[in-house]
Coordinates of C-alpha atoms in Angstrom, one line a residue:
Chain R
M1258 CA 20.5 8.3 21.0
L1259 CA 19.4 10.3 18.0
A1260 CA 15.8 10.2 16.8
I1261 CA 16.9 10.1 13.1
E1262 CA 20.4 9.6 11.8
T1263 CA 21.1 9.1 8.1
I1264 CA 24.6 8.5 6.8
N1265 CA 25.1 9.1 3.1
L1266 CA 21.6 7.8 2.5
S1267 CA 21.0 7.5 -1.2
K1268 CA 18.2 6.3 -3.5
L1269 CA 18.9 6.6 -7.1
Y1270 CA 16.4 6.1 -9.9
G1271 CA 18.4 6.5 -13.1
E1272 CA 20.6 9.6 -13.7
N1273 CA 18.9 12.6 -12.1
R1274 CA 16.1 11.5 -9.7
G1275 CA 16.2 10.3 -6.2
I1276 CA 18.4 11.4 -3.2
R1277 CA 22.1 11.4 -2.9
N1278 CA 24.3 11.3 0.2
V1279 CA 21.7 12.6 2.6
N1280 CA 23.2 13.2 6.0
L1281 CA 20.8 14.2 8.8
K1282 CA 20.9 14.2 12.6
V1283 CA 17.6 14.8 14.3
E1284 CA 17.8 15.0 18.1
R1285 CA 15.1 13.4 20.3
G1286 CA 12.4 15.8 21.3
E1287 CA 13.2 18.2 18.5
V1288 CA 10.9 19.6 15.9
F1289 CA 12.9 19.3 12.7
G1290 CA 11.8 20.9 9.4
F1291 CA 12.5 19.4 6.1
I1292 CA 12.1 22.0 3.3
G1293 CA 12.4 21.9 -0.4
P1294 CA 10.6 22.5 -3.6
N1295 CA 8.4 19.9 -5.1
G1296 CA 10.3 17.0 -6.5
A1297 CA 13.4 17.8 -4.5
G1298 CA 13.5 14.4 -2.7
K1299 CA 11.5 15.0 0.5
S1300 CA 9.1 12.2 0.0
T1301 CA 11.8 9.9 -1.3
T1302 CA 13.8 10.5 1.9
I1303 CA 10.8 9.8 4.1
R1304 CA 9.7 6.7 2.1
T1305 CA 13.2 5.3 2.4
L1306 CA 13.2 5.9 6.2
L1307 CA 9.9 4.1 6.5
G1308 CA 11.1 1.1 4.5
L1309 CA 8.6 1.6 1.6
I1310 CA 11.5 1.9 -0.8
H1311 CA 15.0 0.4 -0.4
P1312 CA 18.1 2.6 -0.2
S1313 CA 20.7 2.2 -3.0
G1314 CA 23.4 3.3 -0.7
G1315 CA 24.3 4.6 2.8
R1316 CA 22.4 3.7 5.9
A1317 CA 20.0 5.2 8.5
T1318 CA 18.7 4.6 12.0
I1319 CA 15.5 5.7 13.6
L1320 CA 15.5 5.7 17.4
G1321 CA 18.5 3.4 17.3
H1322 CA 16.9 0.9 14.9
D1323 CA 18.4 0.2 11.5
I1324 CA 15.8 1.1 8.8
V1325 CA 16.5 -2.0 6.7
S1326 CA 16.9 -4.8 9.2
E1327 CA 14.7 -3.5 12.1
G1328 CA 11.8 -2.0 10.3
V1329 CA 9.1 -3.7 12.4
E1330 CA 10.6 -2.5 15.7
L1331 CA 11.0 1.1 14.5
R1332 CA 7.6 1.3 12.9
K1333 CA 6.1 0.6 16.3
K1334 CA 7.5 3.9 17.5
I1335 CA 6.7 6.0 14.4
G1336 CA 3.5 7.8 13.4
Y1337 CA 3.5 8.6 9.7
L1338 CA 1.2 11.2 8.1
P1339 CA 1.4 10.9 4.3
S1340 CA 1.0 13.8 2.0
E1341 CA -1.7 12.0 -0.1
V1342 CA -4.0 9.8 1.8
H1343 CA -5.0 6.4 0.2
Y1344 CA -7.2 4.2 2.4
Y1345 CA -9.6 1.3 1.9
D1346 CA -12.6 2.8 0.2
E1347 CA -14.9 0.1 1.6
M1348 CA -14.2 1.0 5.2
N1349 CA -15.5 3.9 7.2
S1350 CA -13.1 6.0 9.3
R1351 CA -13.9 4.0 12.5
E1352 CA -13.2 0.7 10.9
L1353 CA -9.9 2.0 9.4
L1354 CA -8.8 3.4 12.7
E1355 CA -9.7 0.2 14.6
Y1356 CA -7.9 -1.8 11.9
S1357 CA -4.9 0.5 12.4
I1358 CA -4.7 0.1 16.2
G1359 CA -5.0 -3.7 15.8
F1360 CA -1.4 -3.7 14.6
Y1361 CA -0.1 -2.2 17.9
D1362 CA -0.2 -3.3 21.5
N1363 CA -2.3 -1.8 24.3
I1364 CA -4.0 1.1 22.5
N1365 CA -7.0 2.6 24.1
P1366 CA -9.8 2.6 21.5
D1367 CA -11.5 5.5 23.4
E1368 CA -8.8 7.7 22.0
I1369 CA -10.4 7.4 18.5
E1370 CA -13.6 9.1 19.8
H1371 CA -11.6 11.8 21.6
L1372 CA -9.5 12.7 18.5
A1373 CA -12.5 12.4 16.1
D1374 CA -14.3 14.9 18.3
F1375 CA -11.3 17.2 18.4
F1376 CA -11.0 17.2 14.6
E1377 CA -14.8 17.0 14.0
L1378 CA -14.5 13.9 11.9
D1379 CA -17.6 11.8 11.3
L1380 CA -16.4 8.3 12.0
A1381 CA -19.4 6.6 10.4
K1382 CA -18.8 8.0 7.0
N1383 CA -17.3 5.8 4.3
I1384 CA -13.8 6.7 3.4
A1385 CA -14.8 6.8 -0.3
D1386 CA -17.2 9.6 0.5
L1387 CA -14.8 11.7 2.5
S1388 CA -13.4 15.0 1.2
F1389 CA -9.6 15.3 0.9
G1390 CA -9.5 17.3 4.1
N1391 CA -11.5 14.8 6.0
K1392 CA -9.3 12.0 4.8
K1393 CA -6.4 14.0 6.1
K1394 CA -8.0 14.3 9.5
C1395 CA -8.4 10.5 9.6
A1396 CA -4.7 10.2 8.6
I1397 CA -3.7 12.5 11.4
I1398 CA -5.6 10.5 13.9
Q1399 CA -4.1 7.2 12.8
A1400 CA -0.6 8.8 13.0
V1401 CA -1.0 9.7 16.7
L1402 CA -3.3 7.0 18.1
H1403 CA -0.5 4.7 19.1
R1404 CA 1.4 7.5 20.9
P1405 CA 4.5 7.3 18.7
E1406 CA 7.9 8.6 19.9
L1407 CA 8.5 10.1 16.4
L1408 CA 6.0 11.7 14.1
I1409 CA 7.0 11.9 10.4
L1410 CA 4.8 14.4 8.7
D1411 CA 4.8 14.8 4.9
E1412 CA 3.1 18.0 3.8
P1413 CA 0.7 17.6 6.8
T1414 CA -1.5 20.6 6.4
S1415 CA -2.5 20.2 2.7
G1416 CA -6.2 19.9 2.4
L1417 CA -6.9 21.2 6.0
D1418 CA -8.9 24.4 6.4
P1419 CA -7.3 27.2 8.5
L1420 CA -9.3 26.2 11.6
M1421 CA -8.2 22.6 11.4
Q1422 CA -4.7 23.6 10.7
N1423 CA -4.7 25.5 14.0
R1424 CA -6.1 22.5 15.8
F1425 CA -3.5 20.3 14.2
F1426 CA -0.7 22.7 15.3
D1427 CA -2.2 22.7 18.8
L1428 CA -2.0 18.9 18.8
L1429 CA 1.6 19.0 17.6
E1430 CA 2.5 21.5 20.3
E1431 CA 1.0 19.2 22.9
K1432 CA 2.8 16.2 21.5
H1433 CA 6.1 18.2 21.4
K1434 CA 5.6 19.0 25.1
E1435 CA 5.1 15.4 25.9
G1436 CA 8.5 14.7 24.3
T1437 CA 7.6 13.5 20.8
T1438 CA 10.1 14.1 18.1
I1439 CA 8.6 15.7 15.0
F1440 CA 10.0 15.5 11.5
F1441 CA 8.1 18.1 9.6
S1442 CA 8.4 18.0 5.8
S1443 CA 6.9 20.9 3.9
H1444 CA 7.3 23.5 1.2
I1445 CA 5.3 26.0 3.2
L1446 CA 7.9 28.0 5.1
S1447 CA 5.7 29.8 7.5
E1448 CA 4.7 26.4 8.9
I1449 CA 8.3 25.5 9.4
Q1450 CA 9.0 28.9 11.0
R1451 CA 6.1 28.3 13.3
M1452 CA 6.9 24.8 14.4
C1453 CA 10.6 24.0 14.0
D1454 CA 13.8 24.5 15.9
R1455 CA 16.0 23.5 13.0
A1456 CA 15.5 22.7 9.4
A1457 CA 17.3 21.0 6.5
V1458 CA 16.9 22.3 3.0
I1459 CA 16.9 19.7 0.2
R1460 CA 17.3 20.5 -3.4
D1461 CA 17.8 18.2 -6.4
G1462 CA 18.1 15.2 -4.0
E1463 CA 20.9 16.7 -1.9
I1464 CA 20.9 18.5 1.4
S1465 CA 22.0 22.1 0.7
A1466 CA 21.8 23.5 4.2
I1467 CA 20.9 22.6 7.8
E1468 CA 20.1 25.7 9.9
N1469 CA 18.8 26.8 13.2
I1470 CA 15.7 28.7 12.3
Q1471 CA 16.2 31.5 14.9
D1472 CA 19.8 31.9 14.1
L1473 CA 18.9 32.1 10.4
L1474 CA 16.4 34.9 11.1
K1475 CA 18.8 36.8 13.3
K1476 CA 21.7 36.6 10.9
Q1477 CA 19.7 37.8 8.0
M1478 CA 19.0 41.3 6.8
K1479 CA 16.4 43.7 8.2
K1480 CA 14.0 45.7 6.1
V1481 CA 14.3 49.3 7.2
R1482 CA 12.0 52.3 6.5
I1483 CA 13.0 55.7 7.8
V1484 CA 11.3 59.1 7.7
F1485 CA 13.8 62.1 8.1
N1486 CA 13.1 65.6 9.2
P1487 CA 12.7 67.4 5.8
D1488 CA 15.4 69.9 6.8
A1489 CA 18.0 67.3 7.7
I1490 CA 18.0 64.4 5.3
N1491 CA 21.0 62.2 5.7
R1492 CA 21.7 60.6 2.3
N1493 CA 24.8 58.7 3.5
L1494 CA 23.2 55.4 4.6
P1495 CA 25.2 53.1 7.0
I1496 CA 27.6 50.5 5.6
G1497 CA 25.7 47.3 4.8
S1498 CA 22.7 49.0 3.3
Q1499 CA 21.4 48.0 -0.1
N1500 CA 18.5 48.4 -2.5
E1501 CA 17.7 51.9 -1.2
K1502 CA 14.6 53.6 -2.5
W1503 CA 14.1 57.3 -1.8
H1504 CA 10.7 59.1 -1.8
D1505 CA 11.0 62.7 -0.6
Q1506 CA 12.2 62.5 3.0
K1507 CA 11.4 58.7 3.3
V1508 CA 13.8 55.9 2.5
N1509 CA 13.4 52.1 2.3
F1510 CA 16.4 49.9 2.3
E1511 CA 17.7 46.5 3.3
Y1512 CA 20.4 46.3 6.0
V1513 CA 22.8 43.5 6.6
G1514 CA 25.3 44.2 9.4
P1515 CA 25.7 44.7 13.2
I1516 CA 22.5 46.2 14.6
E1517 CA 24.5 48.6 16.9
S1518 CA 26.0 50.4 13.9
L1519 CA 22.5 51.0 12.5
I1520 CA 21.2 52.3 15.8
Q1521 CA 24.2 54.6 16.2
W1522 CA 23.7 55.9 12.6
M1523 CA 20.0 56.6 13.3
N1524 CA 20.9 58.4 16.6
E1525 CA 23.2 60.7 14.7
S1526 CA 20.6 61.4 12.0
K1527 CA 17.5 63.4 12.6
V1528 CA 15.0 60.5 12.3
V1529 CA 11.3 61.2 12.7
D1530 CA 10.0 57.7 12.4
V1531 CA 11.5 54.2 11.8
V1532 CA 10.1 50.8 11.0
M1533 CA 12.2 47.7 11.0
E1534 CA 11.0 44.3 9.7
E1535 CA 12.4 40.8 9.6
P1536 CA 12.2 39.4 6.1
D1537 CA 10.0 36.3 6.2
L1538 CA 11.6 32.8 6.0
E1539 CA 10.5 32.5 2.5
T1540 CA 12.8 35.3 1.3
I1541 CA 15.6 33.7 3.2
F1542 CA 15.2 30.3 1.9
M1543 CA 14.7 31.5 -1.7
N1544 CA 18.4 32.2 -1.4
Y1545 CA 19.1 28.5 -0.8
Y1546 CA 16.7 27.5 -3.6
K1547 CA 18.4 29.8 -6.0
R1548 CA 21.9 28.7 -5.2
Chain Z
M349 CA 1.1 -14.4 10.8
N350 CA -0.8 -11.3 11.8
K351 CA -4.3 -12.0 13.1
N352 CA -5.6 -8.5 12.5
L353 CA -4.6 -8.6 8.9
Y354 CA -5.9 -12.2 8.4
I355 CA -9.4 -11.3 9.7
K356 CA -9.5 -8.1 7.6
E357 CA -8.5 -10.1 4.4
L358 CA -11.3 -12.6 5.0
K359 CA -13.8 -9.8 5.5
R360 CA -12.6 -7.8 2.5
N361 CA -12.9 -10.8 0.2
R362 CA -16.3 -12.1 1.5
K363 CA -18.4 -10.4 -1.2
N364 CA -16.4 -11.7 -4.1
F365 CA -16.3 -15.1 -2.4
F366 CA -20.1 -15.4 -2.2
V367 CA -20.6 -14.2 -5.7
W368 CA -18.3 -16.9 -7.1
L369 CA -19.7 -19.5 -4.7
S370 CA -23.2 -18.8 -5.9
I371 CA -22.0 -19.2 -9.5
V372 CA -20.3 -22.5 -8.8
F373 CA -23.1 -23.8 -6.6
G374 CA -25.6 -22.8 -9.3
F375 CA -23.6 -24.7 -11.9
T376 CA -23.2 -27.8 -9.7
L377 CA -26.9 -27.9 -9.0
L378 CA -27.7 -27.4 -12.7
V379 CA -25.5 -30.3 -13.7
L380 CA -26.9 -32.6 -11.0
S381 CA -30.5 -31.6 -11.7
I382 CA -30.3 -32.3 -15.5
F383 CA -28.8 -35.7 -15.0
P384 CA -32.1 -37.5 -14.4
Y385 CA -33.5 -36.2 -17.7
M386 CA -30.3 -37.0 -19.5
S387 CA -30.1 -40.5 -18.1
G388 CA -33.7 -41.1 -19.3
M389 CA -32.4 -40.5 -22.8
G390 CA -29.4 -42.7 -22.1
E391 CA -29.6 -45.1 -25.0
G392 CA -30.3 -42.4 -27.5
L393 CA -27.4 -40.4 -26.2
T394 CA -25.0 -43.4 -26.2
A395 CA -26.0 -43.9 -29.9
L396 CA -25.3 -40.2 -30.5
M397 CA -21.9 -40.5 -28.7
E398 CA -21.0 -43.2 -31.2
Q399 CA -21.5 -40.6 -34.0
I400 CA -19.0 -38.2 -32.4
P401 CA -15.3 -38.8 -33.3
P402 CA -13.7 -40.3 -30.2
E403 CA -11.0 -37.6 -30.2
I404 CA -13.6 -34.9 -29.7
G405 CA -15.4 -36.9 -27.1
K406 CA -12.1 -37.3 -25.2
A407 CA -11.3 -33.7 -25.5
M408 CA -14.7 -32.8 -24.0
G409 CA -14.2 -35.3 -21.3
M410 CA -17.1 -37.4 -22.6
D411 CA -17.0 -41.2 -22.9
E412 CA -19.4 -44.0 -22.7
Q413 CA -19.5 -43.5 -18.9
T414 CA -20.8 -40.0 -19.2
W415 CA -24.4 -41.0 -19.5
S416 CA -24.3 -44.2 -17.5
S417 CA -24.1 -42.9 -14.0
A418 CA -24.6 -39.7 -12.1
L419 CA -20.9 -39.6 -11.1
G420 CA -19.9 -40.1 -14.7
F421 CA -22.2 -37.3 -15.8
Y422 CA -20.9 -35.0 -13.1
S423 CA -17.2 -35.8 -13.9
T424 CA -17.7 -34.7 -17.5
Y425 CA -18.4 -31.2 -16.1
Y426 CA -16.2 -31.3 -13.0
G427 CA -12.9 -30.9 -14.8
V428 CA -13.7 -28.5 -17.6
Y429 CA -16.1 -26.3 -15.6
I430 CA -16.1 -26.7 -11.9
V431 CA -12.3 -27.0 -11.3
V432 CA -11.6 -24.4 -13.9
L433 CA -14.2 -22.0 -12.4
I434 CA -13.0 -22.4 -8.8
S435 CA -9.4 -22.0 -10.1
I436 CA -10.3 -18.8 -11.9
Y437 CA -11.8 -17.5 -8.6
T438 CA -8.9 -18.5 -6.4
A439 CA -6.2 -17.5 -8.9
S440 CA -7.8 -14.1 -9.6
T441 CA -8.2 -13.6 -5.8
G442 CA -4.5 -14.6 -5.4
A443 CA -3.5 -12.2 -8.1
G444 CA -5.3 -9.4 -6.4
I445 CA -4.7 -10.1 -2.7
I446 CA -1.3 -8.4 -2.7
S447 CA -1.3 -6.3 -5.9
K448 CA -4.6 -4.6 -5.1
E449 CA -3.0 -2.8 -2.2
E450 CA -0.4 -1.4 -4.6
R451 CA -2.9 -0.5 -7.2
D452 CA -5.1 1.3 -4.7
R453 CA -2.0 2.6 -3.0
T454 CA -3.1 1.3 0.4
S455 CA 0.2 -0.6 0.6
E456 CA 1.6 2.7 2.1
F457 CA -0.8 2.4 5.0
L458 CA -0.2 -1.4 5.5
L459 CA 3.6 -1.3 5.2
T460 CA 4.0 1.6 7.6
R461 CA 2.4 -0.6 10.3
P462 CA 4.8 -2.6 12.5
V463 CA 4.6 -5.7 10.3
S464 CA 7.3 -7.1 8.0
R465 CA 6.6 -7.7 4.4
K466 CA 7.2 -11.4 5.0
T467 CA 4.4 -11.5 7.6
V468 CA 2.1 -9.5 5.3
F469 CA 2.8 -11.9 2.5
W470 CA 2.2 -15.2 4.4
T471 CA -0.8 -13.8 6.3
K472 CA -2.4 -12.9 3.0
I473 CA -1.5 -16.3 1.6
A474 CA -3.0 -17.9 4.6
A475 CA -6.2 -16.0 4.1
L476 CA -6.2 -16.9 0.4
F477 CA -5.8 -20.6 1.0
S478 CA -8.4 -20.5 3.8
L479 CA -10.9 -19.0 1.3
T480 CA -9.8 -21.7 -1.2
L481 CA -10.2 -24.5 1.2
I482 CA -13.6 -23.3 2.4
F483 CA -14.8 -22.8 -1.2
F484 CA -13.6 -26.2 -2.2
G485 CA -15.1 -27.8 0.9
L486 CA -18.5 -26.3 0.4
Q487 CA -18.6 -27.3 -3.2
T488 CA -17.5 -30.8 -2.4
V489 CA -20.2 -31.2 0.3
L490 CA -22.9 -29.8 -2.1
A491 CA -21.8 -32.2 -4.9
G492 CA -21.7 -35.1 -2.5
I493 CA -25.2 -34.5 -1.2
G494 CA -26.5 -33.8 -4.7
L495 CA -24.9 -37.0 -6.1
S496 CA -26.3 -39.2 -3.4
L497 CA -29.8 -37.7 -4.1
V498 CA -29.8 -38.2 -7.9
N499 CA -27.7 -41.4 -8.2
E500 CA -29.6 -44.6 -8.6
G501 CA -27.8 -47.7 -7.5
T502 CA -24.4 -47.8 -5.8
M503 CA -22.1 -44.8 -5.7
D504 CA -18.3 -45.1 -5.8
W505 CA -17.3 -42.6 -3.2
G506 CA -13.6 -43.6 -3.6
I507 CA -13.7 -42.3 -7.2
F508 CA -15.5 -39.2 -6.0
T509 CA -12.8 -38.5 -3.4
R510 CA -10.0 -39.1 -5.8
M511 CA -11.6 -36.8 -8.4
H512 CA -12.1 -34.0 -5.8
A513 CA -8.7 -34.4 -4.2
S514 CA -7.1 -34.1 -7.7
G515 CA -9.3 -31.1 -8.4
F516 CA -8.1 -29.5 -5.1
I517 CA -4.4 -29.9 -6.0
L518 CA -5.0 -28.2 -9.4
I519 CA -6.9 -25.4 -7.7
C520 CA -4.1 -24.8 -5.2
F521 CA -1.6 -24.8 -8.1
F522 CA -3.5 -22.2 -10.0
T523 CA -3.9 -20.1 -6.9
A524 CA -0.1 -20.0 -6.5
I525 CA 0.3 -19.1 -10.2
G526 CA -2.2 -16.2 -9.6
V527 CA -0.1 -14.8 -6.8
L528 CA 3.1 -15.1 -8.8
I529 CA 1.9 -13.4 -12.0
S530 CA 0.7 -10.4 -9.9
M531 CA 4.3 -9.9 -8.9
F532 CA 5.7 -9.6 -12.4
F533 CA 3.2 -7.3 -14.0
T534 CA 2.4 -3.7 -13.2
P535 CA -0.1 -3.3 -10.4
K536 CA -2.4 -1.4 -12.8
K537 CA -3.0 -4.7 -14.7
N538 CA -6.3 -6.5 -14.5
F539 CA -5.4 -10.1 -14.1
M540 CA -8.7 -11.7 -14.9
G541 CA -8.0 -12.2 -18.6
M542 CA -4.7 -13.8 -17.9
V543 CA -6.1 -16.1 -15.2
V544 CA -9.0 -17.3 -17.5
G545 CA -6.6 -17.8 -20.4
L546 CA -4.3 -19.8 -18.2
T547 CA -6.8 -22.1 -16.6
F548 CA -9.0 -22.8 -19.7
G549 CA -5.9 -22.8 -21.9
T550 CA -4.0 -25.5 -19.9
Y551 CA -7.3 -27.5 -19.6
F552 CA -7.7 -27.6 -23.4
L553 CA -4.0 -28.3 -24.0
N554 CA -4.5 -31.4 -21.9
A555 CA -7.7 -32.2 -23.7
I556 CA -5.9 -32.0 -27.1
A557 CA -3.0 -34.1 -25.7
K558 CA -5.4 -36.8 -24.7
S559 CA -7.3 -37.0 -28.0
T560 CA -4.5 -38.6 -30.0
E561 CA -1.2 -40.3 -29.5
A562 CA 0.6 -37.8 -31.7
T563 CA -0.4 -34.8 -29.6
K564 CA 0.3 -36.6 -26.2
W565 CA 3.5 -34.5 -25.6
I566 CA 1.5 -31.3 -25.4
G567 CA 0.0 -32.6 -22.2
Y568 CA 3.2 -32.4 -20.3
I569 CA 3.0 -28.6 -20.1
S570 CA -0.4 -28.7 -18.5
P571 CA -1.0 -29.3 -14.8
F572 CA -4.2 -31.1 -15.7
N573 CA -2.1 -33.9 -17.2
Y574 CA -0.8 -34.9 -13.8
M575 CA -4.1 -35.0 -12.0
E576 CA -6.9 -37.6 -12.7
I577 CA -10.3 -35.9 -12.7
T578 CA -12.2 -38.5 -14.7
I579 CA -14.0 -41.5 -13.3
D580 CA -11.9 -44.1 -15.2
P581 CA -11.7 -46.9 -12.5
H582 CA -8.3 -47.9 -13.9
H583 CA -6.7 -44.7 -12.8
A584 CA -5.7 -43.9 -9.3
F585 CA -4.8 -40.7 -7.5
N586 CA -1.4 -39.6 -8.8
Y587 CA 0.5 -39.0 -5.5
W588 CA 3.8 -38.1 -7.3
G589 CA 1.9 -35.7 -9.5
A590 CA 0.3 -34.1 -6.5
I591 CA 3.6 -33.8 -4.6
V592 CA 5.3 -32.2 -7.6
L593 CA 2.5 -29.7 -8.2
I594 CA 2.4 -28.7 -4.5
L595 CA 6.2 -28.4 -4.4
V596 CA 6.1 -26.2 -7.5
A597 CA 3.3 -24.1 -6.0
I598 CA 5.4 -23.6 -2.8
I599 CA 8.4 -22.6 -4.9
L600 CA 6.3 -20.1 -6.9
L601 CA 5.1 -18.6 -3.7
I602 CA 8.6 -18.2 -2.4
V603 CA 9.7 -16.6 -5.6
A604 CA 6.7 -14.2 -5.3
L605 CA 7.7 -13.4 -1.7
K606 CA 11.2 -12.6 -2.7
S607 CA 9.9 -10.3 -5.4
Y608 CA 7.5 -8.6 -2.9
E609 CA 10.3 -8.1 -0.3
K610 CA 12.5 -6.4 -2.9
R611 CA 10.1 -4.1 -4.6
D612 CA 9.8 -0.3 -4.0
M613 CA 6.3 1.0 -3.1
A614 CA 5.7 3.9 -5.5
G615 CA 4.4 7.0 -3.9

């Protein structure tokens, strides 16, 4: 059974907005990234999966439950972290979290204290008085308190300082080890690179690619910097080189091709020093965005 | 019904409940406490009443009974103020109980819990009518105690019961209208103006209808027309009117539920 499966899922608002024919298959236990620029349809997809908005076409299941007809059952198994947090201003965090666990069966209320300590959240403070980051901490806690099988995270780190982001990623890694499936929507690619096994790219409401992150990085070009012996500069770069920039005996270029050919070429040239870098995921995905 | 949500709704609405309860209690006590002074001036006021055109008197709910007994005096104010005030409270609470979550965007939190929209709707309606019933019950008890203290001579509790039962049906009807209007206007809307206009407006339509034969037809569009909230001993509780109003209220709630189930929660 898949954690998430969408078949031609669509939500149309007039001509251009919404999502069209979204097809996703997320395996159980996987950390799946969902990337796209702002307004691409990430939140619309998530809100449709959660039953907050009704699909105009297609269908979807979460952990085997239909999103339209079995919403109650599937929401028992989901933890959702929204990108913007809107809670009841008159409550404090403790009241909000106790209210939240009241909707689920057999939740240990001691978990609230434990997680609040971990994220350094003052439970007694009114929600209206919390900063955006602290509201986000409260939202993280409510998302994991009932030990969901699937976590749906929409721009989860916005508002968190770097220390809390690290704690949050520690928590996600722990949840991942316990077998929780994580659906991670973000436009911050380094987060996707850090956490996810696979990722889908959404653009203008349509899925433009689904890729294995490691494969994607392997397939892609390398950034190469070479320093030659000044007496033996080899200006014939290997096949697959592009954007070369010479500076005396140094050259910077991008290489796309089999790594063995590059090594063999370096072996034949009198190379003094070499630096090879992977381009970051951002550069790779910019290609998808631009297409 | 979801117990967790039900309790939270009662708690969330308690402040507003007590503010409105103190207004209505204050008004009830004011009416009852001025009666002894007014009845002392009974003859003079009856003479004054004769000066007022009967149409105006009827429209204001005043007649020769107004000054003759505590219940008569109380009934003059019951329809136009107390029922209308309680209705404004319950209808505005009804208008806000679901739409407030959308306006404050807390509906995202609520609707991602494992509860169906139908359960959310009926639980909130149950909390709303619990508040309505408690409010109405407390005001009825206060009025009953007050009337028995200021009344001289015999008190017709049958008429009091009929008046209050009629008032309760009207309050329930307006409560349902409040819920319905919140479904058809943007959640940013403040419903208080609409609710005040509707309750007072329909009261005065009925009052105008009662003042002359020529305007009688106007009354048919006012729910007040179908419920008897005066102390006229020739009138009885209108069971058919009550059944129709309650049925219409239930239909309005079902329409509101269907609209709630269909709507998209904006992000």
